[in-house]
JSON list of C-alpha atoms in Angstrom, two decimals:
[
{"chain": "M", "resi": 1, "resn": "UNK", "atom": "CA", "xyz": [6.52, -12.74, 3.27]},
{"chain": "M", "resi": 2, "resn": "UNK", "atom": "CA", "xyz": [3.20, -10.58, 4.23]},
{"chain": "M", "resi": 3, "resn": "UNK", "atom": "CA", "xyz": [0.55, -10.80, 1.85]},
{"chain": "M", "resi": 4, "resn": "UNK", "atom": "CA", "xyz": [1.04, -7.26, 0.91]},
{"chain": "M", "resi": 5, "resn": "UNK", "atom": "CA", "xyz": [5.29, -7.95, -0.18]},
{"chain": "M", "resi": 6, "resn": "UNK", "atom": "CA", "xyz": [3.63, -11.25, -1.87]},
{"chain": "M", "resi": 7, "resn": "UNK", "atom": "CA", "xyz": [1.39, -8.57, -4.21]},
{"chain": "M", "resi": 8, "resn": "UNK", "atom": "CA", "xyz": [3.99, -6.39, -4.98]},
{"chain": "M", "resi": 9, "resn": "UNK", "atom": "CA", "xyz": [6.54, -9.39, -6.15]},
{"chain": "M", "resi": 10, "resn": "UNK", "atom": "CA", "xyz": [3.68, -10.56, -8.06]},
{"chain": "M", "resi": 11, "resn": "UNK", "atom": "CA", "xyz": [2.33, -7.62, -9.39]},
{"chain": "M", "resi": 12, "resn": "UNK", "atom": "CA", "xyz": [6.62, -6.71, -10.71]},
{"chain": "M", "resi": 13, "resn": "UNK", "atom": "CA", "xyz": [7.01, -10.55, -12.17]},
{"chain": "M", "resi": 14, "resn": "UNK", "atom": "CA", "xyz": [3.58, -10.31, -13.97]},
{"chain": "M", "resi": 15, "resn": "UNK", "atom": "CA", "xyz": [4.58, -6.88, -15.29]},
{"chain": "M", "resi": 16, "resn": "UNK", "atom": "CA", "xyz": [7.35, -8.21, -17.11]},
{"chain": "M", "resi": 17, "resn": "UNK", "atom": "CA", "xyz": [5.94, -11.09, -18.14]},
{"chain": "M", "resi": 18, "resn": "UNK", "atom": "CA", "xyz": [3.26, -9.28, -19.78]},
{"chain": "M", "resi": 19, "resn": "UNK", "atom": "CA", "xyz": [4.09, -5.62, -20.58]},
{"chain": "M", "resi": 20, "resn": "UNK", "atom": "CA", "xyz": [1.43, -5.24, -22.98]},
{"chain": "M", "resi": 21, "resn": "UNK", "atom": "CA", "xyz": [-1.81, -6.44, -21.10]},
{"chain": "M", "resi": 22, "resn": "UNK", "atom": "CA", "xyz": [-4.80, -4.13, -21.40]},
{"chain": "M", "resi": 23, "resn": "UNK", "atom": "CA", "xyz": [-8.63, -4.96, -21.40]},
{"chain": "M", "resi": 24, "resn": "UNK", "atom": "CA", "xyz": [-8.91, -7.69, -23.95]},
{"chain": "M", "resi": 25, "resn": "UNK", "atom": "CA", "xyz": [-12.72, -6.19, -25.33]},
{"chain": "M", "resi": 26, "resn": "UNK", "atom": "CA", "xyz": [-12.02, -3.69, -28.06]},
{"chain": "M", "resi": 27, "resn": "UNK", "atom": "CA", "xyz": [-13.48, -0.57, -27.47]},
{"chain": "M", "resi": 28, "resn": "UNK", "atom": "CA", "xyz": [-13.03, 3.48, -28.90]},
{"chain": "M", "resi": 29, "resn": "UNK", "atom": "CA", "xyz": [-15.60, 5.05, -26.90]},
{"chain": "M", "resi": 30, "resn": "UNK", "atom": "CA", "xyz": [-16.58, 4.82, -23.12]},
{"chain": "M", "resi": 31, "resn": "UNK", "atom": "CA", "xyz": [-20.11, 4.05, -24.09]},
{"chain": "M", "resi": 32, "resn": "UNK", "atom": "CA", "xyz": [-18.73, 0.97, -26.13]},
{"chain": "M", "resi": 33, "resn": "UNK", "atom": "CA", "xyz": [-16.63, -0.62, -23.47]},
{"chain": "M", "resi": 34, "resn": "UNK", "atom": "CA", "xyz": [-20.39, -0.44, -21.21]},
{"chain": "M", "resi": 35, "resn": "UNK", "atom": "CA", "xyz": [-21.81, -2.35, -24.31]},
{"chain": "M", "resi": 36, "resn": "UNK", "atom": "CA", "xyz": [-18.81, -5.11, -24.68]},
{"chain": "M", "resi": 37, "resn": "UNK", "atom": "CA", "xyz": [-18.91, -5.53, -20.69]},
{"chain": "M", "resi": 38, "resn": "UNK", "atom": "CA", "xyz": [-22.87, -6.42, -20.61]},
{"chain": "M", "resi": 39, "resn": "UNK", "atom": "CA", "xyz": [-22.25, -8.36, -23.53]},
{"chain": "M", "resi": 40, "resn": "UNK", "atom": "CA", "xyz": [-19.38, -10.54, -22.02]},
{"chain": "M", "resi": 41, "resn": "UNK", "atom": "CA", "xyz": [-21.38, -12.23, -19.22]},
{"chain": "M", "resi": 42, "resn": "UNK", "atom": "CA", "xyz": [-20.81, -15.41, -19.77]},
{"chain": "M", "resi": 43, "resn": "UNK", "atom": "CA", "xyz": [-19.45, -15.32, -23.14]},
{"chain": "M", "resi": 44, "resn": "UNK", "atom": "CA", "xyz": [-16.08, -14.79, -24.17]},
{"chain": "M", "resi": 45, "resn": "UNK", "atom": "CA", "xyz": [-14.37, -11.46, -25.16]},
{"chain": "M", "resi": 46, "resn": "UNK", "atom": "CA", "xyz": [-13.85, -12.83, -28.38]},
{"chain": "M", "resi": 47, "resn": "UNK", "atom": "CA", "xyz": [-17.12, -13.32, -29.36]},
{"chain": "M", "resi": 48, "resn": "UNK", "atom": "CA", "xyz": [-18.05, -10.22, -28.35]},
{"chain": "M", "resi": 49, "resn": "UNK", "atom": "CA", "xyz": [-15.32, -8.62, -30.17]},
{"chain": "M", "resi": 50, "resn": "UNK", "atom": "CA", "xyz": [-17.04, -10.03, -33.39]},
{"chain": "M", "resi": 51, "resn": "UNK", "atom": "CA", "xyz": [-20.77, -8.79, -32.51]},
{"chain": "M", "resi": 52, "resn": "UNK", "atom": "CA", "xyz": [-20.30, -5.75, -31.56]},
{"chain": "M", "resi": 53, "resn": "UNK", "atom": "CA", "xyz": [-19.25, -4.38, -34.84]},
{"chain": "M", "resi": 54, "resn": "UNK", "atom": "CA", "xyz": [-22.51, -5.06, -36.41]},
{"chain": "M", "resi": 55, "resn": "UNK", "atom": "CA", "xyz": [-24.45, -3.67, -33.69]},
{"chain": "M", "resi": 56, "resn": "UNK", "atom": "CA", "xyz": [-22.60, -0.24, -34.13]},
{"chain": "M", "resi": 57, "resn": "UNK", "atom": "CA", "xyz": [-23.01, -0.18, -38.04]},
{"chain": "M", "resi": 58, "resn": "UNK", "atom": "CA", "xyz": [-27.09, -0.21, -37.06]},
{"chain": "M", "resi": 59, "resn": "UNK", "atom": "CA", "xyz": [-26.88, 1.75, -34.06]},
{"chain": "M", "resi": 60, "resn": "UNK", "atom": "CA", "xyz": [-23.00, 4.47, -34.41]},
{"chain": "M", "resi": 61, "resn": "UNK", "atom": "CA", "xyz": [-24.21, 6.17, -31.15]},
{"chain": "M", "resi": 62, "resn": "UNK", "atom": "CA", "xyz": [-25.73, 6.59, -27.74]},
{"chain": "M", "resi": 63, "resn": "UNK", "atom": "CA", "xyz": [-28.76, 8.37, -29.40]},
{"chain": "M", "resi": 64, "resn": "UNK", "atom": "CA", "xyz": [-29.25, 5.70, -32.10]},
{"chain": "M", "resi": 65, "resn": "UNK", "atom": "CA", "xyz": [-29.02, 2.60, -29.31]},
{"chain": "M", "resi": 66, "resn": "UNK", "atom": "CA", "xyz": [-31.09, 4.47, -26.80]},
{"chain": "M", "resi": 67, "resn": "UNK", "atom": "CA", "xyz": [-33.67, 5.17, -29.72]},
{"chain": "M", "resi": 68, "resn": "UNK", "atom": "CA", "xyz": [-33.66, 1.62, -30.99]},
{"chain": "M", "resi": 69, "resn": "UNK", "atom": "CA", "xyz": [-36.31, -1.29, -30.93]},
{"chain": "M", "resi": 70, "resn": "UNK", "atom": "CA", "xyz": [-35.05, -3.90, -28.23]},
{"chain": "M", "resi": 71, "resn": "UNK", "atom": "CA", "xyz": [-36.12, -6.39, -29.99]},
{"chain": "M", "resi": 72, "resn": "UNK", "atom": "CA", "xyz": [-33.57, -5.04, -32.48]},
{"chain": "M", "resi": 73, "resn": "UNK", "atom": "CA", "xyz": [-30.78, -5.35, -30.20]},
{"chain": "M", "resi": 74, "resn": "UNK", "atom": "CA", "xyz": [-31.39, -8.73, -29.31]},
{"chain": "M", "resi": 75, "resn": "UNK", "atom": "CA", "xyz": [-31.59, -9.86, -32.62]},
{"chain": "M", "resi": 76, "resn": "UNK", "atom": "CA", "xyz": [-28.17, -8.99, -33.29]},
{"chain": "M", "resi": 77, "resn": "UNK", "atom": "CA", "xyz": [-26.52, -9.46, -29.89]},
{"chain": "M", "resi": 78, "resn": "UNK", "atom": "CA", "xyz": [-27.83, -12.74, -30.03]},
{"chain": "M", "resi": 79, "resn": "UNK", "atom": "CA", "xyz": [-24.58, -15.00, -30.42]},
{"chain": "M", "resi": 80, "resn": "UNK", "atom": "CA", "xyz": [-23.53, -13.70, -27.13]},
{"chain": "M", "resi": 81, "resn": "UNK", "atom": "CA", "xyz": [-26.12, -15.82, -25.39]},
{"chain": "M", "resi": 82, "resn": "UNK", "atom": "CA", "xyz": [-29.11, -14.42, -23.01]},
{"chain": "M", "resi": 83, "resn": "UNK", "atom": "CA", "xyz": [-29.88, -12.21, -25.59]},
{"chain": "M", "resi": 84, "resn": "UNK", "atom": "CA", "xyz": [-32.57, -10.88, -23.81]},
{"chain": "M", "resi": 85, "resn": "UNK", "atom": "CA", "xyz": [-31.95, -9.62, -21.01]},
{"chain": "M", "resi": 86, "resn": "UNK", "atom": "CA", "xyz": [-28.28, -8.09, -22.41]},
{"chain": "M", "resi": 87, "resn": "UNK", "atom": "CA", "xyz": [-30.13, -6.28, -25.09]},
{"chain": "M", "resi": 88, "resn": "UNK", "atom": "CA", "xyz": [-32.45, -4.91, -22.15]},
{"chain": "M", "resi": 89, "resn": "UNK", "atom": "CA", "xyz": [-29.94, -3.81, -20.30]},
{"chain": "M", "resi": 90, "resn": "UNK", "atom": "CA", "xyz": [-28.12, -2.10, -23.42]},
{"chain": "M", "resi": 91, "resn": "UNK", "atom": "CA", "xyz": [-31.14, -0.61, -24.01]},
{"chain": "M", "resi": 92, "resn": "UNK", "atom": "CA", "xyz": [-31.82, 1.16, -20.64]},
{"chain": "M", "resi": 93, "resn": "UNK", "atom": "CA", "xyz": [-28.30, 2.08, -19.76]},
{"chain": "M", "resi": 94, "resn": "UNK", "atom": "CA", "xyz": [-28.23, 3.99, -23.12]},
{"chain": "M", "resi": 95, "resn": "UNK", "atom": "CA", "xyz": [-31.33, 5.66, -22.74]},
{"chain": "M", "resi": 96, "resn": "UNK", "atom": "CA", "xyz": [-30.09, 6.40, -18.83]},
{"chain": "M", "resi": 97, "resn": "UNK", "atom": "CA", "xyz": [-26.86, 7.93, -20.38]},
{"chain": "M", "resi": 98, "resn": "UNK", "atom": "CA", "xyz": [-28.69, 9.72, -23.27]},
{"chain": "M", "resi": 99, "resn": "UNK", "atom": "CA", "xyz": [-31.22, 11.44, -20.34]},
{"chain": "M", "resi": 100, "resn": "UNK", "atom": "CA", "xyz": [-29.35, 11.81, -17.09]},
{"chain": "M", "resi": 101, "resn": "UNK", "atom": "CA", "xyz": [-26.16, 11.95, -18.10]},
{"chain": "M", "resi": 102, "resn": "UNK", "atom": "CA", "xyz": [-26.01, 14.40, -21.28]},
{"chain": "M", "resi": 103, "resn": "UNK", "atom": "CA", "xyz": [-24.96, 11.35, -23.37]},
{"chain": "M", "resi": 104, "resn": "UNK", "atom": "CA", "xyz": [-21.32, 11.05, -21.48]},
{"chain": "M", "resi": 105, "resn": "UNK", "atom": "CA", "xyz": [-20.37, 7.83, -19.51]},
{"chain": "M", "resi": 106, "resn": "UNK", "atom": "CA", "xyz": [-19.95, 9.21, -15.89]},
{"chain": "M", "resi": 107, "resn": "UNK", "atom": "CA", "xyz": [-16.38, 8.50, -14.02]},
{"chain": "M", "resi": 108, "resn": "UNK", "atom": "CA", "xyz": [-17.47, 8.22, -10.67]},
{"chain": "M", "resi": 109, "resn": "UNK", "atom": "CA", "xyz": [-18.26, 4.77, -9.31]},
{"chain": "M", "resi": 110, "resn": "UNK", "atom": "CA", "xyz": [-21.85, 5.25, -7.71]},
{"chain": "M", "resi": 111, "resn": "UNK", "atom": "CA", "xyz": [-23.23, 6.45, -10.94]},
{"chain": "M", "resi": 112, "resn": "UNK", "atom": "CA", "xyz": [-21.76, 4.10, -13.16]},
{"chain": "M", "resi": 113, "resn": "UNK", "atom": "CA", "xyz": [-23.65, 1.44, -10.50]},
{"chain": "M", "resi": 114, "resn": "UNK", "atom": "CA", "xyz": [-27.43, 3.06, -11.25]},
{"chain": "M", "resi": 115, "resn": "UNK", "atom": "CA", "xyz": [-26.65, 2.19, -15.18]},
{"chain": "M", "resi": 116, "resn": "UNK", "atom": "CA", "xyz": [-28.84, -0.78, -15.71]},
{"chain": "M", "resi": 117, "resn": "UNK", "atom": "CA", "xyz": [-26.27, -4.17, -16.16]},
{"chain": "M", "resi": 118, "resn": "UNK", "atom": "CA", "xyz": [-23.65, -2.18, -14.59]},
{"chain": "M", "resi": 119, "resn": "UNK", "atom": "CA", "xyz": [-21.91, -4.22, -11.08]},
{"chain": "M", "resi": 120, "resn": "UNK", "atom": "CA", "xyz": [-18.75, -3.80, -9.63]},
{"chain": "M", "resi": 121, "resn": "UNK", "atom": "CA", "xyz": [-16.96, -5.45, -12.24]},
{"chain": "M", "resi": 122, "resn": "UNK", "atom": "CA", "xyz": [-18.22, -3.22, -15.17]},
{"chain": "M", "resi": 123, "resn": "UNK", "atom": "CA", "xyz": [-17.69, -0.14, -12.99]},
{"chain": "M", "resi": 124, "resn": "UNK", "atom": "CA", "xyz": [-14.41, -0.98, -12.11]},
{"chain": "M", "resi": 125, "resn": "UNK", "atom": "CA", "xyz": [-13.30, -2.04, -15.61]},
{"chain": "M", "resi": 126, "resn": "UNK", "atom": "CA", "xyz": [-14.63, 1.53, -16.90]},
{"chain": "M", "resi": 127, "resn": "UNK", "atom": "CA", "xyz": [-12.91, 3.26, -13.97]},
{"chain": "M", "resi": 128, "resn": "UNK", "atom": "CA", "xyz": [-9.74, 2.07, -14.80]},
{"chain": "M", "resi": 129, "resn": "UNK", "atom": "CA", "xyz": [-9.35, 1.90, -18.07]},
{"chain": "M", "resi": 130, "resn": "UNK", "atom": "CA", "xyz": [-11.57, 5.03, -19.61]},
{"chain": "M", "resi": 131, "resn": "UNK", "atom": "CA", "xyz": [-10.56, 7.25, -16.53]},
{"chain": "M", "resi": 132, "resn": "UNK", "atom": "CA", "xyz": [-7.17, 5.52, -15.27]},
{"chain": "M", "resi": 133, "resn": "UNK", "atom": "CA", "xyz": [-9.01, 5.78, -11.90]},
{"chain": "M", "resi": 134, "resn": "UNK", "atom": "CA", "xyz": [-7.95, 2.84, -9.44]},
{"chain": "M", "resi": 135, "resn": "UNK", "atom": "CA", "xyz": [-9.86, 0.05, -10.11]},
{"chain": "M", "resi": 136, "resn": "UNK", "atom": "CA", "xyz": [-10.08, -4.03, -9.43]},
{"chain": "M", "resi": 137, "resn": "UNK", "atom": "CA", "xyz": [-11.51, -5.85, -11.63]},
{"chain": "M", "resi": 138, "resn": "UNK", "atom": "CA", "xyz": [-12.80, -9.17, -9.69]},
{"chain": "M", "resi": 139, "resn": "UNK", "atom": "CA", "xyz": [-13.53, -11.50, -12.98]},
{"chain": "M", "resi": 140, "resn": "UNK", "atom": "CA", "xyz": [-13.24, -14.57, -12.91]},
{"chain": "M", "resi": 141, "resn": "UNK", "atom": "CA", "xyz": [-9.47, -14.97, -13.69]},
{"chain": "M", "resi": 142, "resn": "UNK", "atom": "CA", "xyz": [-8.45, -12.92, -10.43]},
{"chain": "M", "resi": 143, "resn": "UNK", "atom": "CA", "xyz": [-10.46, -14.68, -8.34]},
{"chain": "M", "resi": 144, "resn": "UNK", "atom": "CA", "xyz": [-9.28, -18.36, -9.14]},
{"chain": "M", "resi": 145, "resn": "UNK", "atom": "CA", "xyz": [-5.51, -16.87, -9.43]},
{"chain": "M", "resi": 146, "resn": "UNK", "atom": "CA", "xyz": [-5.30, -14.30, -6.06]},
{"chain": "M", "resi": 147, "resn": "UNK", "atom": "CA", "xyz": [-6.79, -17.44, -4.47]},
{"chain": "M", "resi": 148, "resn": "UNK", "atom": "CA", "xyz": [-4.02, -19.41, -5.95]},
{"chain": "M", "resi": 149, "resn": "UNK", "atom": "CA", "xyz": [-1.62, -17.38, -5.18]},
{"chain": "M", "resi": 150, "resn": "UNK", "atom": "CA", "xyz": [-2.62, -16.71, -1.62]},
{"chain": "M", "resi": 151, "resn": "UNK", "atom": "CA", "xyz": [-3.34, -13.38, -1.67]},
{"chain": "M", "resi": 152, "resn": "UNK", "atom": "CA", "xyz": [-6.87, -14.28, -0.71]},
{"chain": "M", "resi": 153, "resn": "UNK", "atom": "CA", "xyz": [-7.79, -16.97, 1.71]},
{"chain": "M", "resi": 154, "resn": "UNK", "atom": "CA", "xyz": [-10.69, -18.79, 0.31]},
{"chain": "M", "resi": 155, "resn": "UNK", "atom": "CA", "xyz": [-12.77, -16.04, -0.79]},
{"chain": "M", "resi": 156, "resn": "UNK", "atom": "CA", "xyz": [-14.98, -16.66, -3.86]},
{"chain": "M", "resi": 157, "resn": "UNK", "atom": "CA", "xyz": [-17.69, -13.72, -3.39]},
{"chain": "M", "resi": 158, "resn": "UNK", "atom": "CA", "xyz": [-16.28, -11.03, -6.09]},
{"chain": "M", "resi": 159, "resn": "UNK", "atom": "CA", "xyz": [-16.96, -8.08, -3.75]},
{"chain": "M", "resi": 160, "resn": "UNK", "atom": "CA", "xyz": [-15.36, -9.48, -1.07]},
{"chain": "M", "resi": 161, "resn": "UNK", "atom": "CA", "xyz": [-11.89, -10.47, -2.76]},
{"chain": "M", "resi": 162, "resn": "UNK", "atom": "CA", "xyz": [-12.13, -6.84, -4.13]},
{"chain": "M", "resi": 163, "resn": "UNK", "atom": "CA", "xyz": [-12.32, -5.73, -0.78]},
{"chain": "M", "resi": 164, "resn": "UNK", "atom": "CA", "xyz": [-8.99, -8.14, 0.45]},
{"chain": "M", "resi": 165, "resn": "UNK", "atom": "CA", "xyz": [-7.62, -6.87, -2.50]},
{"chain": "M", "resi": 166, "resn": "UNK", "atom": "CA", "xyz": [-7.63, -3.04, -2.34]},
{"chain": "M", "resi": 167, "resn": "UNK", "atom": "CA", "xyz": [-6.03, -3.79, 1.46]},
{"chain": "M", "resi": 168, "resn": "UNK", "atom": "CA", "xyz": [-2.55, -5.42, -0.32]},
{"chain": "M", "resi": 169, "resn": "UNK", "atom": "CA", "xyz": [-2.59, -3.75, -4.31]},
{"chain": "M", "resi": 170, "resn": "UNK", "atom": "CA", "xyz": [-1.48, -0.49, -4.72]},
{"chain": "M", "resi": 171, "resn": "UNK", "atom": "CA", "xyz": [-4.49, 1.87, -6.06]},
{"chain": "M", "resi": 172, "resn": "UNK", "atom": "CA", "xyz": [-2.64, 2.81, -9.19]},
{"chain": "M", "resi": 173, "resn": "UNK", "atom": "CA", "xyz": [-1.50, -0.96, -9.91]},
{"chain": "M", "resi": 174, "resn": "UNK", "atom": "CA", "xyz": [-5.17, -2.12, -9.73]},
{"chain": "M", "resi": 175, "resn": "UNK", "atom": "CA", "xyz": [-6.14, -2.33, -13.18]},
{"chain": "M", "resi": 176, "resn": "UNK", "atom": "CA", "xyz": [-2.89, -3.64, -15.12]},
{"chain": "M", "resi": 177, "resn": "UNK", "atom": "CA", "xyz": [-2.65, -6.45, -12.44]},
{"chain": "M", "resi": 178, "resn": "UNK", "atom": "CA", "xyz": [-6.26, -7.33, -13.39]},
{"chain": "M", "resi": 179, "resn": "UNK", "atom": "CA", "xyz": [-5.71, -7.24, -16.81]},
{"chain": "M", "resi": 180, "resn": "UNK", "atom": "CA", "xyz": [-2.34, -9.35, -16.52]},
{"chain": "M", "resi": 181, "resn": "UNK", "atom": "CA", "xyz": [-4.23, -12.02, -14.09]},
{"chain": "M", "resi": 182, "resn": "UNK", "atom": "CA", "xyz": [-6.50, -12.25, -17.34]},
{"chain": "M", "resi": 183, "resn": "UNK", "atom": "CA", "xyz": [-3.57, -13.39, -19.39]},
{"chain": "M", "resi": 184, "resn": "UNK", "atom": "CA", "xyz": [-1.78, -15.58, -16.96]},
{"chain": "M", "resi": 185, "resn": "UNK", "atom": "CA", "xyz": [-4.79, -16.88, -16.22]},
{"chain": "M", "resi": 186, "resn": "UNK", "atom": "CA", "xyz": [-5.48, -18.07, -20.16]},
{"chain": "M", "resi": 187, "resn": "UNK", "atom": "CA", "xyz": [-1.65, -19.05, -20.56]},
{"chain": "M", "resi": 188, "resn": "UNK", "atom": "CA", "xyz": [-0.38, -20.36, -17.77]},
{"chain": "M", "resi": 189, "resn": "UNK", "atom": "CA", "xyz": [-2.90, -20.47, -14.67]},
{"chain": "M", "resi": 190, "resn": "UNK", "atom": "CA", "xyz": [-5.88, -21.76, -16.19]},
{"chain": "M", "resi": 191, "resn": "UNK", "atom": "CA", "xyz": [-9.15, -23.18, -15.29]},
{"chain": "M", "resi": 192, "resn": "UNK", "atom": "CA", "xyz": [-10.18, -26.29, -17.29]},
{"chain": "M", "resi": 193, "resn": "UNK", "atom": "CA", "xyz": [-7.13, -28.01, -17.26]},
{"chain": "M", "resi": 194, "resn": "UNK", "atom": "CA", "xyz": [-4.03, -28.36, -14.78]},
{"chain": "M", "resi": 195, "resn": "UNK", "atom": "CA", "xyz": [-2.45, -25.32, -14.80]},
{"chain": "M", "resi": 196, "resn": "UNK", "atom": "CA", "xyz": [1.62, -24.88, -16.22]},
{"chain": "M", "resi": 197, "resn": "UNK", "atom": "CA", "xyz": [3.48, -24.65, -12.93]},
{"chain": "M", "resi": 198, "resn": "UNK", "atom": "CA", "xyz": [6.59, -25.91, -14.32]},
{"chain": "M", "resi": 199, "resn": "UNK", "atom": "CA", "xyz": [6.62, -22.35, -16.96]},
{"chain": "M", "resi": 200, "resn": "UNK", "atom": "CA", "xyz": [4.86, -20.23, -14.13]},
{"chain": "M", "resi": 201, "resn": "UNK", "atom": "CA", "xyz": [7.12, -17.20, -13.63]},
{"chain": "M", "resi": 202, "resn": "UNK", "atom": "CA", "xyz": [5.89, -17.08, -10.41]},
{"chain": "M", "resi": 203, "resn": "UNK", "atom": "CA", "xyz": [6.22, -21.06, -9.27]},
{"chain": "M", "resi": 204, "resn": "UNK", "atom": "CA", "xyz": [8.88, -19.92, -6.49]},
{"chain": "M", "resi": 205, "resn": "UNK", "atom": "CA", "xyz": [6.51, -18.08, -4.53]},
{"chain": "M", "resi": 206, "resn": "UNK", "atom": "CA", "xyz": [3.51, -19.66, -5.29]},
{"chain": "M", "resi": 207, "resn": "UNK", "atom": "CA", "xyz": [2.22, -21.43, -2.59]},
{"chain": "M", "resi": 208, "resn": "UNK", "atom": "CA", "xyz": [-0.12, -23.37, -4.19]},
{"chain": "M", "resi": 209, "resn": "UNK", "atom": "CA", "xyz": [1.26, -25.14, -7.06]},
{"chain": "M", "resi": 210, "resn": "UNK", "atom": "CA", "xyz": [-0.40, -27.43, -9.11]},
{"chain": "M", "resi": 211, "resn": "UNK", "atom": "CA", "xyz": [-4.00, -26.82, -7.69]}
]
């Protein structure tokens, strides 16, 4: 089996198994989902999920973020850990948005990168899920799991597993398969202890089972 009939068996199994997966940050507005993503660095989703609310009663828009005292942001962003810097970047990205951009999140890729905080991962995650542009989102989860899997041969740099990635995934598959590696990654494939072979709906093809 080529690497690329490997994707597509996983991609179909993963589908099933998880016909519901979408980005696990909780998010209305584009501009929101560019908050949650800074936010997440090292920290989970689920703690973010439970900040963020109280940032937007203080600060409902672009304007009123961009406008606001830094030290303001921090304060309450806080509990996500490196408060600092996060609220910095918040900060510039929605004055950047607010002054370049005529207070709209941009949909192409290189201008999502010049947003202060904004990498690959961010971009891609707003790509695919605000504009249901093809996207791969290299967190964590896919790269221990495509590794796993063998649909990457020892590649830990995010950019360059995106790149093996986009080579073997179909463009329009991108972003659910991200999103379901994020689940089977929590469930079944996970990190900090030995991962579930023995439930894995994909142990038959799996190469490497139990690692």
């Amino acid at each position: 089996m080529t690497k690329k009939e490997l994707a597509l068996e996983i991609i179909e199994r993963l589908r099933k198994e998880y016909p519901d997966a979408g980005c696990t940050l909780d998010y209305e507005e584009a501009w929101k989902l560019l908050v949650s993503v800074r936010l997440a660095a090292q920290c989970t989703d689920a703690r973010v999920n439970v900040v963020v609310p109280n940032l937007y009663e203080k600060f409902p828009d672009i304007e009123a973020l961009a406008a606001a005292p830094v030290e303001e942001i921090e304060e309450i962003v806080r509990p996500c850990g490196l408060g600092a810097s996060k609220a910095r970047d918040i900060s510039g990205c929605m004055k950047m948005l607010r002054d370049e951009f005529g207070g709209r999140v941009p949909d192409d890729f290189d201008s999502l990168m010049k947003l202060p905080g904004v990498g690959r991962k961010s971009a891609n995650l707003i790509m695919g899920d605000v504009f249901g542009k093809p996207a791969i989102v290299t967190d964590t989860h896919c790269i221990r799991l495509t590794n796993r899997m063998g649909l990457v041969d020892g590649i830990k740099e995010p950019k360059k597993v995106e790149m093996a990635l986009w080579k073997i995934i179909p463009p329009e598959e991108g972003s659910d398969f991200c999103h379901r590696l994020v689940y089977h990654g929590r469930d079944v494939c996970t990190a900090r202890t030995k991962p579930y072979c023995e439930t894995c709906c994909l142990k038959d093809i799996c190469p490497k089972i139990g690692v």
